[in-house]
Short mmCIF file of C-alpha atoms and ligand atoms in Angstrom, two decimals:
data_model
loop_
_atom_site.label_atom_id
_atom_site.label_comp_id
_atom_site.label_asym_id
_atom_site.label_seq_id
_atom_site.Cartn_x
_atom_site.Cartn_y
_atom_site.Cartn_z
CA UNK A 210 23.72 200.08 -118.92
CA UNK A 211 22.87 196.67 -120.88
CA UNK A 212 25.06 194.49 -122.04
CA UNK A 213 23.96 193.79 -125.84
CA UNK A 214 26.15 190.59 -125.42
CA UNK A 215 23.89 188.67 -123.28
CA UNK A 216 21.00 188.55 -125.28
CA UNK A 217 19.95 185.96 -128.28
CA UNK A 218 19.04 187.97 -131.37
CA UNK A 219 15.25 187.51 -130.65
CA UNK A 220 16.05 189.51 -127.23
CA UNK A 221 18.01 192.21 -128.88
CA UNK A 222 15.20 192.68 -131.66
CA UNK A 223 12.84 193.11 -128.72
CA UNK A 224 15.57 195.86 -127.47
CA UNK A 225 15.67 197.68 -130.62
CA UNK A 226 12.08 198.03 -131.24
CA UNK A 227 11.52 198.86 -127.51
CA UNK A 228 14.06 201.91 -128.01
CA UNK A 229 12.25 203.34 -130.95
CA UNK A 230 14.38 201.74 -133.87
CA UNK A 231 14.00 198.97 -136.56
CA UNK A 232 14.28 195.52 -135.86
CA UNK A 233 16.83 194.80 -138.64
CA UNK A 234 19.67 196.98 -136.38
CA UNK A 235 19.57 194.32 -134.11
CA UNK A 236 20.75 191.86 -137.04
CA UNK A 237 23.56 194.33 -137.94
CA UNK A 238 24.49 194.74 -134.36
CA UNK A 239 24.70 190.72 -133.69
CA UNK A 240 27.07 190.51 -136.51
CA UNK A 241 29.53 193.19 -135.43
CA UNK A 242 29.82 191.76 -132.09
CA UNK A 243 30.80 188.59 -133.33
CA UNK A 244 33.38 189.90 -136.04
CA UNK A 245 35.00 191.35 -132.88
CA UNK A 246 33.71 194.75 -132.99
CA UNK A 247 32.96 196.00 -129.72
CA UNK A 248 32.60 200.05 -129.95
CA UNK A 249 29.49 201.32 -131.81
CA UNK A 250 31.34 204.19 -133.17
CA UNK A 251 33.21 201.29 -135.47
CA UNK A 252 29.87 199.93 -136.37
CA UNK A 253 29.90 201.70 -139.66
CA UNK A 254 26.68 200.97 -141.29
CA UNK A 255 24.37 202.17 -137.94
CA UNK A 256 23.84 206.07 -138.41
CA UNK A 257 25.40 208.56 -136.36
CA UNK A 258 22.61 209.05 -133.84
CA UNK A 259 22.08 205.35 -133.56
CA UNK A 260 25.37 204.97 -132.52
CA UNK A 261 25.60 207.87 -130.14
CA UNK A 262 22.24 206.50 -128.49
CA UNK A 263 23.75 202.79 -128.05
CA UNK A 264 26.70 204.07 -126.43
CA UNK A 265 24.75 206.12 -123.76
CA UNK A 266 22.35 202.98 -123.03
CA UNK A 267 24.56 199.64 -123.53
CA UNK A 268 27.93 198.02 -123.97
CA UNK A 269 29.31 194.73 -125.20
CA UNK A 270 31.14 192.89 -122.36
CA UNK A 271 34.66 190.96 -122.59
CA UNK A 272 36.92 189.47 -120.66
CA UNK A 273 40.70 189.78 -119.40
CA UNK A 274 43.03 186.78 -119.71
CA UNK A 275 45.21 186.70 -116.75
CA UNK A 276 47.09 183.81 -117.19
CA UNK A 277 47.47 181.47 -120.32
CA UNK A 278 49.45 178.14 -120.05
CA UNK A 279 50.44 176.30 -123.22
CA UNK A 280 51.03 172.49 -123.14
CA UNK A 281 54.37 171.42 -124.77
CA UNK A 282 53.25 168.32 -125.72
CA UNK A 283 49.84 168.74 -127.56
CA UNK A 284 49.23 172.60 -127.75
CA UNK A 285 46.46 172.33 -124.91
CA UNK A 286 46.04 175.89 -123.65
CA UNK A 287 44.65 176.69 -120.08
CA UNK A 288 43.03 180.07 -119.67
CA UNK A 289 42.18 182.01 -116.49
CA UNK A 290 39.98 184.91 -117.28
CA UNK A 291 39.02 187.37 -114.90
CA UNK A 292 35.10 188.36 -114.30
CA UNK A 293 33.94 192.08 -113.99
CA UNK A 294 33.40 191.29 -110.42
CA UNK A 295 37.21 190.08 -109.91
CA UNK A 296 36.14 186.50 -109.66
CA UNK A 297 38.46 184.13 -111.73
CA UNK A 298 37.42 181.11 -114.38
CA UNK A 299 38.82 179.09 -116.22
CA UNK A 300 38.57 177.14 -120.10
CA UNK A 301 40.61 174.81 -122.16
CA UNK A 302 41.14 175.02 -125.95
CA UNK A 303 42.33 171.64 -127.44
CA UNK A 304 43.30 170.39 -130.85
CA UNK A 305 41.46 167.39 -132.21
CA UNK A 306 41.51 165.86 -135.63
CA UNK A 307 38.00 166.98 -136.15
CA UNK A 308 38.65 170.90 -134.90
CA UNK A 309 39.77 173.01 -132.12
CA UNK A 310 37.47 172.46 -129.10
CA UNK A 311 36.64 174.63 -125.96
CA UNK A 312 35.97 173.74 -122.81
CA UNK A 313 34.17 176.25 -120.90
CA UNK A 314 33.19 177.03 -117.26
CA UNK A 315 29.34 177.75 -116.53
CA UNK A 316 29.92 178.59 -112.87
CA UNK A 317 32.37 180.15 -110.59
CA UNK A 318 33.29 176.93 -108.50
CA UNK A 319 30.51 174.23 -107.93
CA UNK A 320 28.39 173.10 -105.38
CA UNK A 321 27.97 169.61 -106.04
CA UNK A 322 31.17 168.27 -104.17
CA UNK A 323 32.33 165.20 -106.70
CA UNK A 324 34.92 164.00 -104.53
CA UNK A 325 37.30 163.61 -107.31
CA UNK A 326 37.00 167.28 -108.89
CA UNK A 327 39.22 170.72 -107.36
CA UNK A 328 36.49 172.88 -108.66
CA UNK A 329 33.72 172.28 -105.87
CA UNK A 330 36.31 172.35 -102.76
CA UNK A 331 35.33 176.05 -102.18
CA UNK A 332 31.98 175.53 -103.33
CA UNK A 333 29.85 177.82 -106.12
CA UNK A 334 30.21 181.31 -105.86
CA UNK A 335 27.83 182.20 -108.02
CA UNK A 336 26.23 181.54 -111.75
CA UNK A 337 27.85 182.62 -114.82
CA UNK A 338 25.89 184.87 -117.23
CA UNK A 339 25.54 183.67 -121.18
CA UNK A 340 27.62 186.51 -122.34
CA UNK A 341 30.52 185.37 -119.99
CA UNK A 342 30.74 181.69 -121.57
CA UNK A 343 30.11 183.34 -124.81
CA UNK A 344 33.28 185.54 -124.24
CA UNK A 345 35.37 182.45 -123.28
CA UNK A 346 34.88 180.77 -126.30
CA UNK A 347 35.09 184.08 -128.26
CA UNK A 348 38.52 184.50 -126.78
CA UNK A 349 40.01 181.01 -127.14
CA UNK A 350 38.46 181.68 -130.81
CA UNK A 351 40.63 184.76 -131.53
CA UNK A 352 43.79 183.62 -129.58
CA UNK A 353 43.74 179.57 -130.21
CA UNK A 354 42.65 179.29 -133.37
CA UNK A 355 38.78 178.49 -135.12
CA UNK A 356 36.91 176.93 -132.52
CA UNK A 357 34.19 174.57 -133.98
CA UNK A 358 33.37 172.41 -131.12
CA UNK A 359 31.96 173.34 -127.45
CA UNK A 360 32.05 171.16 -124.25
CA UNK A 361 30.30 172.61 -121.18
CA UNK A 362 32.84 170.31 -118.87
CA UNK A 363 34.61 173.04 -117.06
CA UNK A 364 34.08 174.15 -113.50
CA UNK A 365 30.57 174.36 -112.86
CA UNK A 366 27.33 172.24 -112.96
CA UNK A 367 25.51 173.15 -116.50
CA UNK A 368 22.23 172.38 -115.15
CA UNK A 369 22.33 174.30 -112.06
CA UNK A 370 22.76 177.04 -114.41
CA UNK A 371 19.95 176.19 -116.86
CA UNK A 372 18.62 179.19 -118.25
CA UNK A 373 21.30 180.95 -118.86
CA UNK A 374 23.25 177.55 -120.41
CA UNK A 375 20.13 177.44 -123.07
CA UNK A 376 20.63 181.38 -123.70
CA UNK A 377 24.51 180.93 -124.23
CA UNK A 378 23.47 177.66 -126.79
CA UNK A 379 21.06 179.74 -128.76
CA UNK A 380 23.62 182.77 -129.21
CA UNK A 381 26.64 180.68 -130.24
CA UNK A 382 24.49 178.74 -132.72
CA UNK A 383 23.09 181.69 -134.53
CA UNK A 384 24.17 181.55 -138.00
CA UNK A 385 24.33 185.67 -137.82
CA UNK A 386 26.90 184.91 -134.63
CA UNK A 387 29.22 182.55 -133.83
CA UNK A 388 27.55 179.75 -136.14
CA UNK A 389 28.56 176.91 -133.91
CA UNK A 390 26.99 173.36 -135.02
CA UNK A 391 23.96 172.33 -132.63
CA UNK A 392 25.80 168.85 -132.80
CA UNK A 393 29.37 170.54 -132.02
CA UNK A 394 28.08 171.18 -128.84
CA UNK A 395 28.12 169.16 -125.76
CA UNK A 396 26.45 169.46 -122.21
CA UNK A 397 27.96 167.41 -119.39
CA UNK A 398 25.84 167.18 -116.13
CA UNK A 399 26.67 165.20 -113.48
CA UNK A 400 22.77 163.54 -112.89
CA UNK A 401 20.21 166.85 -112.11
CA UNK A 402 17.43 164.54 -113.21
CA UNK A 403 14.36 166.99 -113.66
CA UNK A 404 16.48 168.92 -116.02
CA UNK A 405 17.81 165.74 -117.85
CA UNK A 406 13.75 165.75 -118.41
CA UNK A 407 13.52 169.23 -119.43
CA UNK A 408 16.71 169.46 -121.77
CA UNK A 409 15.17 166.10 -123.71
CA UNK A 410 11.88 168.10 -124.03
CA UNK A 411 14.11 171.06 -125.57
CA UNK A 412 15.02 168.37 -128.47
CA UNK A 413 17.98 171.01 -129.09
CA UNK A 414 20.36 168.62 -130.83
CA UNK A 415 22.82 169.37 -128.46
CA UNK A 416 24.70 166.14 -127.07
CA UNK A 417 24.27 165.14 -123.80
CA UNK A 418 26.77 163.75 -121.44
CA UNK A 419 26.40 162.36 -118.06
CA UNK A 420 29.52 162.06 -115.51
CA UNK A 421 28.64 158.60 -114.02
CA UNK A 422 31.74 157.62 -112.57
CA UNK A 423 30.01 154.42 -110.44
CA UNK A 424 27.60 151.97 -111.59
CA UNK A 425 26.17 151.23 -108.02
CA UNK A 426 24.34 153.65 -105.61
CA UNK A 427 26.34 152.46 -102.88
CA UNK A 428 29.87 153.53 -104.77
CA UNK A 429 28.64 156.73 -106.59
CA UNK A 430 26.98 158.17 -103.31
CA UNK A 431 30.39 158.15 -102.16
CA UNK A 432 32.08 159.66 -105.42
CA UNK A 433 29.19 161.90 -106.43
CA UNK A 434 26.81 163.34 -103.32
CA UNK A 435 24.09 164.08 -106.02
CA UNK A 436 23.55 160.65 -106.32
CA UNK A 437 21.84 160.51 -102.97
CA UNK A 438 19.22 163.04 -104.05
CA UNK A 439 19.24 161.48 -107.64
CA UNK A 440 19.98 157.43 -107.24
CA UNK A 441 21.04 155.77 -110.23
CA UNK A 442 17.72 154.40 -111.19
CA UNK A 443 16.08 157.80 -111.36
CA UNK A 444 18.91 158.94 -113.40
CA UNK A 445 18.85 155.94 -115.69
CA UNK A 446 15.16 156.29 -116.20
CA UNK A 447 16.07 160.21 -117.38
CA UNK A 448 18.46 158.73 -120.01
CA UNK A 449 16.02 156.35 -121.56
CA UNK A 450 13.43 159.15 -121.57
CA UNK A 451 16.20 161.55 -123.35
CA UNK A 452 16.79 158.70 -125.73
CA UNK A 453 13.38 157.98 -126.56
CA UNK A 454 12.59 161.53 -127.01
CA UNK A 455 15.79 162.78 -129.28
CA UNK A 456 16.78 159.50 -130.54
CA UNK A 457 19.84 160.51 -129.71
CA UNK A 458 22.76 158.39 -127.88
CA UNK A 459 23.85 159.57 -124.45
CA UNK A 460 27.52 159.45 -123.47
CA UNK A 461 28.72 158.41 -119.99
CA UNK A 462 31.52 159.47 -118.80
CA UNK A 463 33.65 157.17 -116.21
CA UNK A 464 36.83 158.60 -114.68
CA UNK A 465 38.89 155.77 -113.78
CA UNK A 466 40.61 155.96 -110.01
CA UNK A 467 42.80 153.51 -108.86
CA UNK A 468 41.39 150.71 -106.58
CA UNK A 469 38.09 152.98 -106.28
CA UNK A 470 35.80 151.83 -109.22
CA UNK A 471 38.48 150.12 -111.63
CA UNK A 472 37.73 146.67 -110.84
CA UNK A 473 36.38 143.97 -113.32
CA UNK A 474 33.52 143.20 -110.40
CA UNK A 475 32.87 147.07 -110.87
CA UNK A 476 33.35 146.98 -114.81
CA UNK A 477 30.90 144.10 -114.85
CA UNK A 478 28.19 146.04 -113.04
CA UNK A 479 28.41 148.90 -115.41
CA UNK A 480 27.91 146.51 -118.37
CA UNK A 481 24.50 145.47 -116.84
CA UNK A 482 23.57 148.91 -116.03
CA UNK A 483 24.16 149.89 -119.69
CA UNK A 484 23.96 147.04 -121.51
CA UNK A 485 21.24 147.63 -124.42
CA UNK A 486 21.19 151.38 -124.04
CA UNK A 487 21.67 153.66 -127.17
CA UNK A 488 25.11 154.97 -125.20
CA UNK A 489 28.89 155.21 -125.61
CA UNK A 490 31.31 155.36 -122.71
CA UNK A 491 34.04 157.52 -122.28
CA UNK A 492 36.87 156.17 -120.07
CA UNK A 493 38.71 159.01 -118.47
CA UNK A 494 42.39 158.39 -116.81
CA UNK A 495 41.50 160.73 -113.74
CA UNK A 496 43.89 163.75 -113.06
CA UNK A 497 45.70 163.84 -110.04
CA UNK A 498 44.65 166.60 -107.71
CA UNK A 499 46.96 167.50 -104.89
CA UNK A 500 44.31 167.98 -102.19
CA UNK A 501 42.28 164.92 -103.40
CA UNK A 502 44.84 162.18 -103.62
CA UNK A 503 43.03 159.97 -106.14
CA UNK A 504 45.53 158.12 -108.26
CA UNK A 505 45.10 156.84 -112.34
CA UNK A 506 44.22 153.77 -112.98
CA UNK A 507 47.22 152.08 -114.88
CA UNK A 508 47.04 151.49 -118.74
CA UNK A 509 46.90 147.87 -118.19
CA UNK A 510 43.83 147.93 -116.33
CA UNK A 511 42.15 150.55 -118.56
CA UNK A 512 42.41 148.35 -121.53
CA UNK A 513 40.87 145.54 -119.55
CA UNK A 514 37.86 147.96 -118.41
CA UNK A 515 37.68 148.92 -122.26
CA UNK A 516 37.84 145.43 -123.54
CA UNK A 517 34.71 143.94 -121.00
CA UNK A 518 32.92 146.85 -122.12
CA UNK A 519 33.36 146.21 -125.58
CA UNK A 520 32.70 142.40 -125.52
CA UNK A 521 29.14 143.55 -124.00
CA UNK A 522 28.62 145.57 -126.91
CA UNK A 523 29.10 148.78 -125.63
CA UNK A 524 31.18 151.39 -127.33
CA UNK A 525 33.81 152.73 -125.78
CA UNK A 526 36.73 155.48 -126.00
CA UNK A 527 39.92 156.08 -123.71
CA UNK A 528 39.59 160.02 -123.65
CA UNK A 529 43.22 160.89 -124.81
CA UNK A 530 45.08 162.85 -122.36
CA UNK A 531 45.60 166.23 -123.17
CA UNK A 532 47.90 169.11 -121.35
CA UNK A 533 49.17 166.67 -118.60
CA UNK A 534 52.28 169.27 -118.02
CA UNK A 535 49.77 172.47 -117.45
CA UNK A 536 47.50 171.29 -114.72
CA UNK A 537 44.30 171.04 -117.26
CA UNK A 538 42.12 169.22 -115.00
CA UNK A 539 38.92 170.80 -113.77
CA UNK A 540 39.61 173.68 -111.13
CA UNK A 541 43.30 172.71 -110.55
CA UNK A 542 44.64 175.88 -112.22
CA UNK A 543 42.19 178.49 -110.73
CA UNK A 544 42.86 176.91 -107.51
CA UNK A 545 46.55 177.40 -107.33
CA UNK A 546 46.35 180.69 -109.22
CA UNK A 547 44.23 182.09 -106.16
CA UNK A 548 46.32 180.31 -103.68
CA UNK A 549 49.12 182.65 -105.35
CA UNK A 550 50.91 179.32 -106.26
CA UNK A 551 50.93 180.16 -109.99
CA UNK A 552 52.03 183.68 -111.12
S1 SF4 B 24 32.74 167.31 -111.52
FE1 SF4 B 24 31.57 168.83 -112.45
S2 SF4 B 24 29.71 168.86 -111.29
FE2 SF4 B 24 31.18 167.29 -110.04
S3 SF4 B 24 31.76 169.18 -108.60
FE3 SF4 B 24 33.01 169.25 -110.69
S4 SF4 B 24 32.37 170.68 -111.61
FE4 SF4 B 24 30.93 170.52 -110.49
#
């Protein structure tokens, strides 16, 4: 059986031609899928024989929500989804003044071993299929309200699942489907350098965000082991290539960890690294994770850090803390659910 949700419109057209049907049937089915109709018998503009043929050879996948936590502070909602093979992934829906944003997982777990992240503690289980990522967004779209922005910043490293992530982008961006604007999609990578070059060459117009978190190899090696494979110099070269190729700015994510990467000296090294680059810095007060024990930088230090960057001409925002009462940090809720500590 073939999952029609795991196909781009082009692939769906080829599928219909291969089964001896007209190409235009693909657009009809594609539209039904993204209107939330998953049963072929309800697709009223398909002839009866085609509906029964599809029933025999294809299906349209969905996910089950096993847990949902809603923040009393800001309505941020965290979802745990059950996959067909009994794995669990998580996604978060958040309200911003520019619309609802869906933060999705791209893998079950993660292999990247960033020291501040709960998603990686047990490593990667498997990559998600494009259809599974789409289902995360569709469920949030139906339950939370219209999703207008997607960030690939949940569990998993998107560039470690490159092909499926590119397919996902093509599907959600298609105007006959969800029609999420390409500029409303952001991919966040920990710095898989060869894929940044590939991504730049695709020139899709999707926003690129780099999880930087340290301005020196010495510190970044400790926080993010990927840096031992692709050191900061290589990462910066790849970012410059991306900027030259796409004429788009890069956002650098910088999680502030008390006593680790939040000193004035380190901030000055960060300004030296980024000065003159078409970029933006997003400072993130780190979420506390029991097993890791890193602590959040205090607000005063965050503002000093921000001011130093801005004085050097680097635009900078402090990410609003959302869902602090529902363990909205990457991987936290999934781990607690798996350990039986959240029912
Ligand atoms: S921060 Fe992202 S890349 Fe790093 S371990 Fe967590 S999920 Fe993986």
